[in-house]
Amino acid sequence: MGMRLVQSGEHSFVILEKSDGVGGTWRDNTYPGASCDIRSHLYWFSFDAQPDRSRVYAFQPEIQANIERLVDRLDLRKHIELGTEVTGARWDDAAGRWTIETAGGERIRARSLITAWGQLNRPTFRDIPGRADFRGDYWHSARWNHDVDLTGKRVACIGSGASAVQFIPEIAPIVSELTVFQRHANYVVPRMDRPYEPGERQEFLDQPDKLQESRDAIYWEHEGWMGAMKQGTPVAAEFTAQARAHLEETVKDPELREKLWPDYPIGCKRIIIADTFYPAMIRDNVHLVTDKIEGVEPTGVRTSDGTLREVDVIIYATGFETLSFNASLDITGRNGLALRDAWREGPQAYLGMSVSGFPNFYMLYGPNTNLGHNSIIAMLECQYGYVLQGLQAGDEQNAALDLRADVQQRFNAELQAELADSSFAGSCNSWYKTAGGKITNNWMGSVEDYKKATARLHVDDYEVVS
Ligand code: NAP
């Protein structure tokens, strides 16, 4: 967003960042094997210089380095205030300004407020009882403790989602025993990752058309995966068959194989793209436990069958608090309306960006903008363009734009109706939806659908507040 603001000629902005560095999720997740499951040629901004990529799927250090380079190249650091946690923001009706408050007691006045606080950065330990009683080391996957050497240790990994499947293969060869506690299995399809040959890398650098071709091919392939996000489609059947073949090729023990096979429709949870997870799970020193965790005790993890598995280290790969969209912060809009009250029945927005009652307030990666099938950067780019139009329209009218309540209601009724037969609505729990089954995180269609929906900001959808 900062890059697009600068490119559009807007220099009067500040980016408030609670941590001490840039990079967001790529800064937080330094666990062994952290990588992006979207191929590297696609996983970058279309409107920025394309970086050199060492491999088909980039690892975290490469992505983080590219982010740092981008920030420096565009001289964005002068706009960024690190270590500045926003605790609340209040819209002043009379002044037509936001006042943003920080944990350090700073107050910042702004015409517009854009949030970019992510969906996957508030680690949750899922209230597993006894966590604090454990005498060994423990941490969350997104807060990896690199000071502890896992060599020769007995390690428990709680969870088997996208994060766990990336670090399990990395730590399995060095630990003495690795016990993976899996509540629900995931569909895993092959990644087919490899490093690019030096000649290929040079070719992509020298011939931007070739890189663009590769990027486009990956994008359109992913758009085709959208079929797997609808229940009962041929694409869903194809993906299911691919995942089954991948499992059967690697896991020969029938009992382990069935434990690793999901019991819900594909796409309901995020499809895992990984080459190395199943090979790790068949190692002699790796044990898969599917009994329910009763709790953590000083020396290990006890399951519902009464077994205590003694371990030295527990790694919680238990995911993130994804459903509040930070509404717990004190965000107050027009007439004293609190965001948390506006969202009493669950977070919702218009196109994931605007909320009625909150003028000149835009969210990036807000409600219902996550994807199961394509790169989130493609969605963010749509949002940058839409937000820029909103800011420009506000400037032109010397006013603030407040989304009309009826526009928000109609949009969300259609969205939820469309999502009702999506794979996300299938018979599984996931971070995409509430316990009651309302899908608050995922978009209903393809990226192309979202591009069309967000291409033009219609000022008529908004009330112009003077
Ligand atoms: P997650 O997908 O929410 O997985 C959490 C895991 O913890 C699940 O396996 C869950 O089981 C398990 N769990 C939670 N409570 C448990 C309990 N009490 N007992 C046993 N198991 C428990 O979190 P994540 O793996 O960190 O991934 C989150 C998202 O981050 C991904 O879906 C993806 O969007 C993103 N991500 C992306 C990449 C990438 O390559 N781009 C890599 C990593 C993460 P259940 O399945 O039963 O809930």
XYZ file of C-alpha atoms and ligand atoms in Angstrom:
514
model
C 0.000 0.000 0.000
C 2.884 2.303 0.851
C 4.451 1.592 -2.501
C 1.213 2.323 -4.326
C 0.674 5.524 -2.341
C 4.131 6.766 -3.330
C 3.601 5.735 -6.944
C 0.316 7.664 -6.974
C 2.054 10.820 -5.734
C 0.816 10.595 -2.153
C 3.627 11.189 0.319
C 1.720 12.328 3.379
C 1.276 9.040 5.175
C 2.727 7.039 8.013
C 2.885 3.276 8.420
C 2.580 2.175 12.035
C 4.148 -1.206 12.787
C 4.004 -2.786 16.218
C 7.059 -5.000 15.799
C 10.617 -3.871 15.286
C 10.901 -4.779 11.621
C 9.058 -5.014 8.343
C 7.842 -8.189 6.658
C 4.772 -9.179 8.680
C 4.165 -12.900 8.484
C 7.495 -13.386 6.696
C 9.270 -11.715 9.557
C 7.373 -13.656 12.226
C 7.647 -17.147 10.790
C 11.270 -18.217 10.946
C 10.631 -21.867 11.761
C 12.869 -24.369 9.956
C 11.581 -24.946 6.443
C 9.285 -21.895 6.420
C 8.404 -21.268 2.809
C 5.610 -20.045 0.600
C 3.277 -22.579 -0.982
C 2.655 -20.247 -3.914
C 5.371 -20.491 -6.558
C 7.930 -17.713 -6.330
C 7.348 -16.236 -9.791
C 3.778 -15.426 -8.803
C 4.421 -14.478 -5.202
C 5.480 -10.890 -5.743
C 3.889 -7.561 -6.644
C 2.987 -7.200 -10.307
C 3.835 -3.495 -10.277
C 7.291 -3.857 -8.761
C 10.609 -4.934 -10.229
C 10.620 -8.713 -10.176
C 13.383 -10.124 -7.983
C 15.719 -12.979 -8.790
C 14.319 -16.271 -7.463
C 16.539 -19.123 -6.349
C 13.869 -21.821 -6.532
C 10.340 -22.666 -7.621
C 8.977 -22.206 -4.070
C 10.885 -19.590 -2.069
C 11.922 -20.084 1.522
C 11.228 -17.436 4.129
C 14.703 -15.795 4.200
C 14.516 -15.074 0.473
C 11.037 -13.541 0.705
C 11.972 -11.504 3.771
C 15.129 -10.245 2.023
C 13.047 -9.187 -0.985
C 10.656 -7.263 1.255
C 13.552 -5.489 2.984
C 15.082 -4.634 -0.387
C 11.789 -3.250 -1.668
C 11.374 -1.036 1.390
C 14.886 0.351 0.971
C 14.710 0.769 -2.782
C 11.522 2.793 -2.563
C 12.738 4.699 0.452
C 9.678 3.622 2.397
C 11.481 3.458 5.730
C 11.013 7.188 6.246
C 7.259 6.505 6.343
C 7.478 3.581 8.764
C 7.334 3.899 12.543
C 8.513 0.620 13.992
C 7.686 -0.479 17.520
C 4.469 1.497 17.352
C 1.460 -0.530 18.379
C -1.944 0.917 17.608
C -4.331 0.467 20.516
C -7.327 2.308 19.128
C -8.651 4.871 16.704
C -11.543 7.283 16.965
C -13.376 9.117 14.212
C -14.097 12.721 15.067
C -17.381 13.641 13.369
C -16.853 17.393 13.721
C -13.261 17.480 12.497
C -13.686 14.730 9.915
C -10.456 13.127 11.106
C -9.278 9.915 12.680
C -7.284 10.081 15.890
C -5.093 7.021 16.151
C -3.735 6.077 19.545
C -0.614 4.048 20.143
C 0.597 2.002 23.095
C 3.314 4.622 23.627
C 0.667 7.318 24.171
C 1.145 8.962 20.777
C -1.896 10.466 19.056
C -1.898 10.756 15.310
C -4.491 12.715 13.353
C -5.280 11.458 9.887
C -7.875 11.943 7.196
C -7.907 8.253 6.438
C -7.083 5.054 8.237
C -6.026 1.896 6.430
C -5.493 -1.299 8.390
C -3.093 -3.967 7.214
C -2.883 -6.031 10.374
C -3.238 -9.437 8.785
C -5.339 -12.474 9.561
C -2.606 -14.839 10.712
C -0.382 -13.110 13.234
C -1.974 -13.570 16.644
C -0.737 -17.012 17.732
C -3.174 -19.143 19.643
C -2.334 -22.090 21.851
C -5.995 -23.172 21.737
C -6.271 -23.200 25.519
C -4.692 -26.626 25.856
C -4.760 -27.079 29.642
C -1.529 -27.242 31.604
C 0.691 -25.443 29.094
C 2.403 -23.349 31.758
C 3.063 -26.428 33.949
C 5.404 -27.957 31.390
C 8.988 -28.054 32.686
C 10.688 -28.174 29.293
C 10.876 -25.556 26.565
C 7.829 -24.768 24.501
C 6.885 -22.235 21.857
C 4.482 -21.415 19.065
C 5.532 -22.109 15.475
C 5.363 -18.378 14.653
C 7.643 -17.541 17.608
C 10.349 -20.140 17.013
C 12.944 -20.340 19.755
C 16.205 -20.650 17.830
C 18.192 -20.695 21.080
C 17.117 -24.270 21.796
C 19.033 -26.942 19.920
C 16.597 -29.754 19.139
C 19.358 -32.257 18.352
C 18.695 -35.497 20.195
C 15.635 -34.125 21.984
C 12.230 -35.747 22.381
C 9.862 -33.302 20.750
C 6.082 -33.022 20.605
C 4.436 -31.101 17.790
C 0.828 -30.179 18.412
C -1.000 -29.622 15.142
C -0.472 -30.749 11.568
C -1.500 -27.722 9.502
C 0.419 -25.738 6.885
C 3.088 -24.581 9.372
C 3.658 -27.981 11.006
C 4.072 -29.817 7.695
C 6.879 -27.435 6.774
C 9.010 -27.820 9.907
C 8.301 -31.496 10.721
C 10.522 -32.725 7.842
C 13.288 -30.328 8.916
C 13.449 -31.329 12.574
C 12.609 -35.037 12.237
C 16.157 -36.041 11.173
C 17.822 -34.291 14.127
C 15.515 -35.034 17.070
C 15.573 -38.386 18.843
C 11.776 -38.804 18.804
C 9.093 -36.619 17.262
C 5.492 -37.125 18.306
C 2.966 -35.363 16.105
C -0.441 -34.779 17.669
C -2.937 -34.543 14.847
C -6.585 -33.704 15.429
C -7.703 -33.672 11.807
C -5.735 -34.833 8.778
C -5.169 -32.612 5.735
C -5.154 -33.225 2.005
C -1.555 -33.033 0.803
C -0.642 -32.670 -2.863
C 2.911 -32.727 -4.260
C 4.845 -29.482 -4.507
C 7.548 -30.563 -6.940
C 9.912 -27.895 -5.679
C 13.432 -27.523 -6.998
C 16.141 -24.881 -7.225
C 16.353 -22.962 -10.496
C 19.528 -23.679 -12.441
C 21.865 -20.643 -12.648
C 21.176 -20.452 -16.412
C 17.403 -20.406 -15.843
C 17.714 -17.654 -13.246
C 19.767 -15.549 -15.603
C 17.265 -16.122 -18.388
C 14.381 -14.924 -16.200
C 16.394 -11.839 -15.244
C 17.429 -11.063 -18.803
C 14.076 -11.756 -20.401
C 11.225 -10.144 -18.468
C 8.746 -11.577 -20.999
C 9.780 -15.073 -20.091
C 9.308 -14.375 -16.403
C 5.923 -12.812 -17.110
C 4.944 -15.873 -19.104
C 5.870 -18.138 -16.200
C 4.027 -15.876 -13.773
C 0.897 -15.786 -15.910
C 0.914 -19.560 -16.352
C 1.084 -20.074 -12.589
C -1.656 -17.508 -11.969
C -4.058 -19.099 -14.432
C -3.291 -22.567 -13.177
C -4.224 -21.405 -9.669
C -7.392 -19.759 -10.934
C -8.320 -23.182 -12.294
C -7.914 -24.585 -8.787
C -10.945 -22.493 -7.832
C -12.996 -25.529 -8.895
C -11.712 -27.354 -5.817
C -13.211 -24.639 -3.644
C -16.693 -25.789 -4.662
C -18.078 -29.054 -3.374
C -18.555 -31.976 -5.733
C -16.853 -30.499 -8.809
C -14.593 -32.402 -11.229
C -11.639 -30.261 -10.081
C -12.349 -31.224 -6.469
C -12.402 -34.895 -7.508
C -9.132 -34.463 -9.418
C -7.402 -32.877 -6.430
C -8.734 -35.580 -4.112
C -7.360 -38.280 -6.439
C -4.013 -36.490 -6.638
C -3.770 -36.263 -2.858
C -4.720 -39.942 -2.473
C -2.113 -41.015 -5.018
C 0.535 -38.904 -3.240
C -0.362 -40.560 0.072
C -0.368 -44.095 -1.325
C 2.942 -43.620 -3.115
C 4.685 -42.716 0.129
C 2.853 -44.235 3.067
C 2.703 -48.025 2.776
C 1.538 -48.828 6.324
C -2.263 -49.025 5.945
C -2.978 -47.914 9.514
C -0.778 -44.807 9.274
C -2.117 -44.098 5.798
C -5.731 -43.994 6.944
C -4.836 -41.842 9.947
C -3.339 -39.349 7.497
C -6.413 -39.318 5.250
C -9.036 -36.591 5.888
C -12.698 -37.293 6.559
C -14.117 -34.079 5.061
C -14.354 -32.715 1.498
C -11.231 -31.280 -0.107
C -10.842 -27.504 0.081
C -12.728 -27.292 3.379
C -9.399 -26.621 5.084
C -6.369 -25.286 3.276
C -4.934 -27.856 0.865
C -1.337 -28.583 1.810
C 1.249 -28.462 -0.967
C 4.268 -30.405 0.251
C 6.749 -33.005 -0.976
C 8.516 -33.761 2.276
C 5.731 -34.215 4.854
C 4.743 -37.836 4.152
C 8.368 -39.023 3.854
C 8.971 -37.504 7.295
C 5.901 -39.179 8.766
C 7.114 -42.666 7.809
C 10.420 -42.276 9.656
C 10.983 -44.677 12.558
C 11.505 -41.823 15.025
C 8.264 -40.026 14.069
C 5.014 -41.065 15.738
C 1.536 -39.896 14.796
C -0.952 -39.641 17.654
C -4.595 -38.999 16.892
C -5.993 -39.428 20.411
C -7.418 -36.254 21.848
C -5.056 -34.214 23.996
C -6.286 -34.136 27.596
C -3.643 -31.688 28.673
C -0.012 -30.872 29.139
C 1.715 -32.028 32.325
C 5.134 -31.085 33.742
C 6.872 -33.845 31.765
C 4.782 -34.270 28.643
C 1.434 -34.520 26.894
C -1.396 -36.729 28.125
C -4.050 -38.022 25.747
C -7.600 -39.193 26.382
C -6.564 -42.869 26.464
C -4.559 -42.051 29.614
C -1.124 -42.228 27.963
C 1.466 -39.665 29.013
C 4.102 -39.081 26.335
C 7.152 -37.618 27.995
C 9.012 -35.032 25.919
C 11.707 -32.370 26.299
C 10.163 -29.735 24.031
C 6.624 -28.948 22.885
C 6.038 -26.984 19.686
C 2.569 -25.568 19.302
C 1.699 -25.439 15.605
C -1.817 -24.608 16.657
C -2.488 -21.700 14.348
C -3.788 -18.203 14.910
C -6.700 -16.245 16.277
C -8.275 -15.436 12.934
C -11.881 -14.544 13.556
C -11.832 -11.196 15.357
C -9.992 -9.158 12.697
C -8.688 -7.044 15.564
C -12.134 -5.756 16.501
C -10.962 -6.101 20.088
C -9.061 -2.859 19.503
C -10.880 0.312 20.322
C -11.959 1.412 16.858
C -14.776 3.926 17.093
C -16.556 5.293 14.071
C -19.384 7.741 13.494
C -21.719 8.589 16.374
C -19.523 6.643 18.788
C -20.140 3.308 17.065
C -17.498 0.745 18.128
C -16.285 -1.701 15.514
C -16.689 -4.549 17.967
C -20.395 -3.597 18.338
C -20.863 -3.224 14.587
C -19.450 -6.748 14.324
C -21.402 -8.317 17.179
C -22.656 -10.983 14.787
C -19.236 -11.529 13.249
C -16.837 -9.424 11.193
C -18.133 -8.272 7.840
C -17.285 -5.568 5.370
C -17.954 -4.521 1.807
C -15.449 -6.238 -0.488
C -13.468 -6.895 2.672
C -12.457 -3.253 2.845
C -15.193 -0.831 3.959
C -17.485 -0.933 6.971
C -20.592 1.203 7.276
C -20.288 3.779 10.037
C -16.507 4.068 9.657
C -15.702 6.883 7.201
C -12.423 6.913 5.309
C -11.582 3.559 6.880
C -10.243 0.789 4.692
C -8.994 -2.650 5.543
C -6.455 -4.683 3.603
C -6.867 -8.479 3.873
C -10.070 -7.800 5.784
C -13.096 -10.084 6.223
C -13.806 -12.534 3.364
C -10.709 -11.751 1.338
C -8.655 -14.856 2.037
C -8.271 -17.501 -0.667
C -7.885 -21.252 -0.769
C -6.703 -21.430 -4.351
C -4.472 -18.533 -5.420
C -1.989 -15.917 -4.227
C -3.212 -13.460 -1.631
C -0.980 -10.805 -3.197
C -3.319 -10.770 -6.198
C -6.193 -9.915 -3.835
C -4.161 -7.251 -2.049
C -3.336 -5.574 -5.339
C -7.067 -5.221 -6.054
C -7.450 -3.650 -2.635
C -4.643 -1.135 -3.126
C -6.321 0.082 -6.312
C -9.740 0.339 -4.706
C -8.435 2.154 -1.616
C -6.526 4.649 -3.779
C -9.778 5.434 -5.578
C -11.499 5.950 -2.221
C -8.790 8.295 -1.001
C -8.880 10.223 -4.255
C -12.687 10.514 -4.227
C -12.537 11.795 -0.637
C -9.891 14.355 -1.566
C -11.789 15.546 -4.623
C -14.933 16.165 -2.601
C -13.041 17.377 0.461
C -15.147 14.905 2.361
C -15.130 11.446 3.896
C -16.754 8.381 2.381
C -18.897 6.248 4.629
C -20.203 3.006 3.165
C -24.007 2.789 2.910
C -25.429 0.214 5.311
C -27.745 -1.251 2.645
C -24.770 -1.813 0.302
C -22.942 -3.714 3.025
C -26.006 -5.798 3.908
C -26.820 -6.721 0.320
C -23.210 -7.615 -0.435
C -22.893 -9.846 2.615
C -26.217 -11.614 1.991
C -25.030 -12.500 -1.521
C -21.575 -13.423 -0.281
C -22.854 -15.817 2.365
C -25.365 -17.377 -0.063
C -22.564 -17.980 -2.549
C -20.294 -19.402 0.147
C -22.981 -21.842 1.308
C -22.035 -24.423 -1.319
C -18.312 -23.722 -1.215
C -15.873 -26.323 0.042
C -15.191 -24.031 3.001
C -18.739 -24.722 4.193
C -18.085 -28.479 4.208
C -18.012 -30.724 7.261
C -14.802 -29.545 8.888
C -13.580 -27.003 11.399
C -11.156 -24.408 10.038
C -9.721 -20.999 10.708
C -11.935 -19.701 7.881
C -15.162 -19.884 9.876
C -16.772 -19.469 13.257
C -17.861 -22.367 15.453
C -21.386 -21.646 14.174
C -20.177 -22.156 10.585
C -20.249 -18.558 9.339
C -17.373 -18.094 6.896
C -15.752 -14.824 7.894
C -12.359 -15.131 6.251
C -12.707 -16.406 2.710
C -13.732 -14.780 -0.529
C -16.552 -16.462 -2.412
C -15.055 -16.581 -5.893
C -11.963 -16.419 -8.032
C -9.387 -13.634 -8.093
C -10.818 -12.603 -11.444
C -14.238 -12.220 -9.767
C -12.665 -10.044 -7.097
C -10.797 -7.989 -9.691
C -14.093 -7.237 -11.424
C -15.876 -6.431 -8.170
C -13.157 -4.033 -7.008
C -12.061 -2.459 -10.284
C -14.134 0.667 -9.762
C -15.127 2.325 -6.534
C -18.672 3.612 -6.998
C -19.033 6.761 -4.965
C -22.798 6.099 -4.924
C -22.141 3.130 -2.655
C -20.980 5.609 -0.055
C -22.488 8.441 1.882
C -20.362 11.531 1.416
C -19.786 13.007 4.866
C -18.749 16.608 4.777
P -3.679 -24.004 11.231
O -3.805 -24.296 9.812
O -4.772 -23.299 11.929
O -3.339 -25.358 11.940
C -3.402 -25.504 13.323
C -3.204 -26.959 13.643
O -3.253 -27.139 15.038
C -4.307 -27.834 13.041
O -3.735 -29.029 12.605
C -5.217 -28.036 14.238
O -6.018 -29.168 14.167
C -4.184 -28.169 15.312
N -4.733 -28.016 16.646
C -5.300 -26.924 17.189
N -5.685 -27.187 18.436
C -5.370 -28.481 18.685
C -5.534 -29.331 19.786
N -6.131 -28.931 20.910
N -5.093 -30.598 19.688
C -4.499 -31.021 18.553
N -4.322 -30.263 17.485
C -4.746 -28.996 17.555
O -2.351 -23.141 11.513
P -1.015 -23.073 10.659
O -0.539 -24.417 10.306
O -0.098 -22.164 11.389
O -1.458 -22.391 9.316
C -2.349 -21.283 9.317
C -2.429 -20.685 7.945
O -1.244 -19.928 7.719
C -2.487 -21.669 6.806
O -3.751 -22.198 6.563
C -2.005 -20.799 5.665
O -3.024 -19.979 5.184
C -0.962 -19.938 6.354
N 0.337 -20.556 6.106
C 0.795 -20.446 4.842
C 1.961 -21.042 4.523
C 2.426 -20.915 3.115
O 3.117 -21.783 2.630
N 2.050 -19.865 2.380
C 2.689 -21.749 5.455
C 2.216 -21.833 6.750
C 1.020 -21.228 7.062
P -7.463 -29.085 13.433
O -7.156 -29.242 11.985
O -8.207 -30.194 14.002
O -8.052 -27.755 13.763
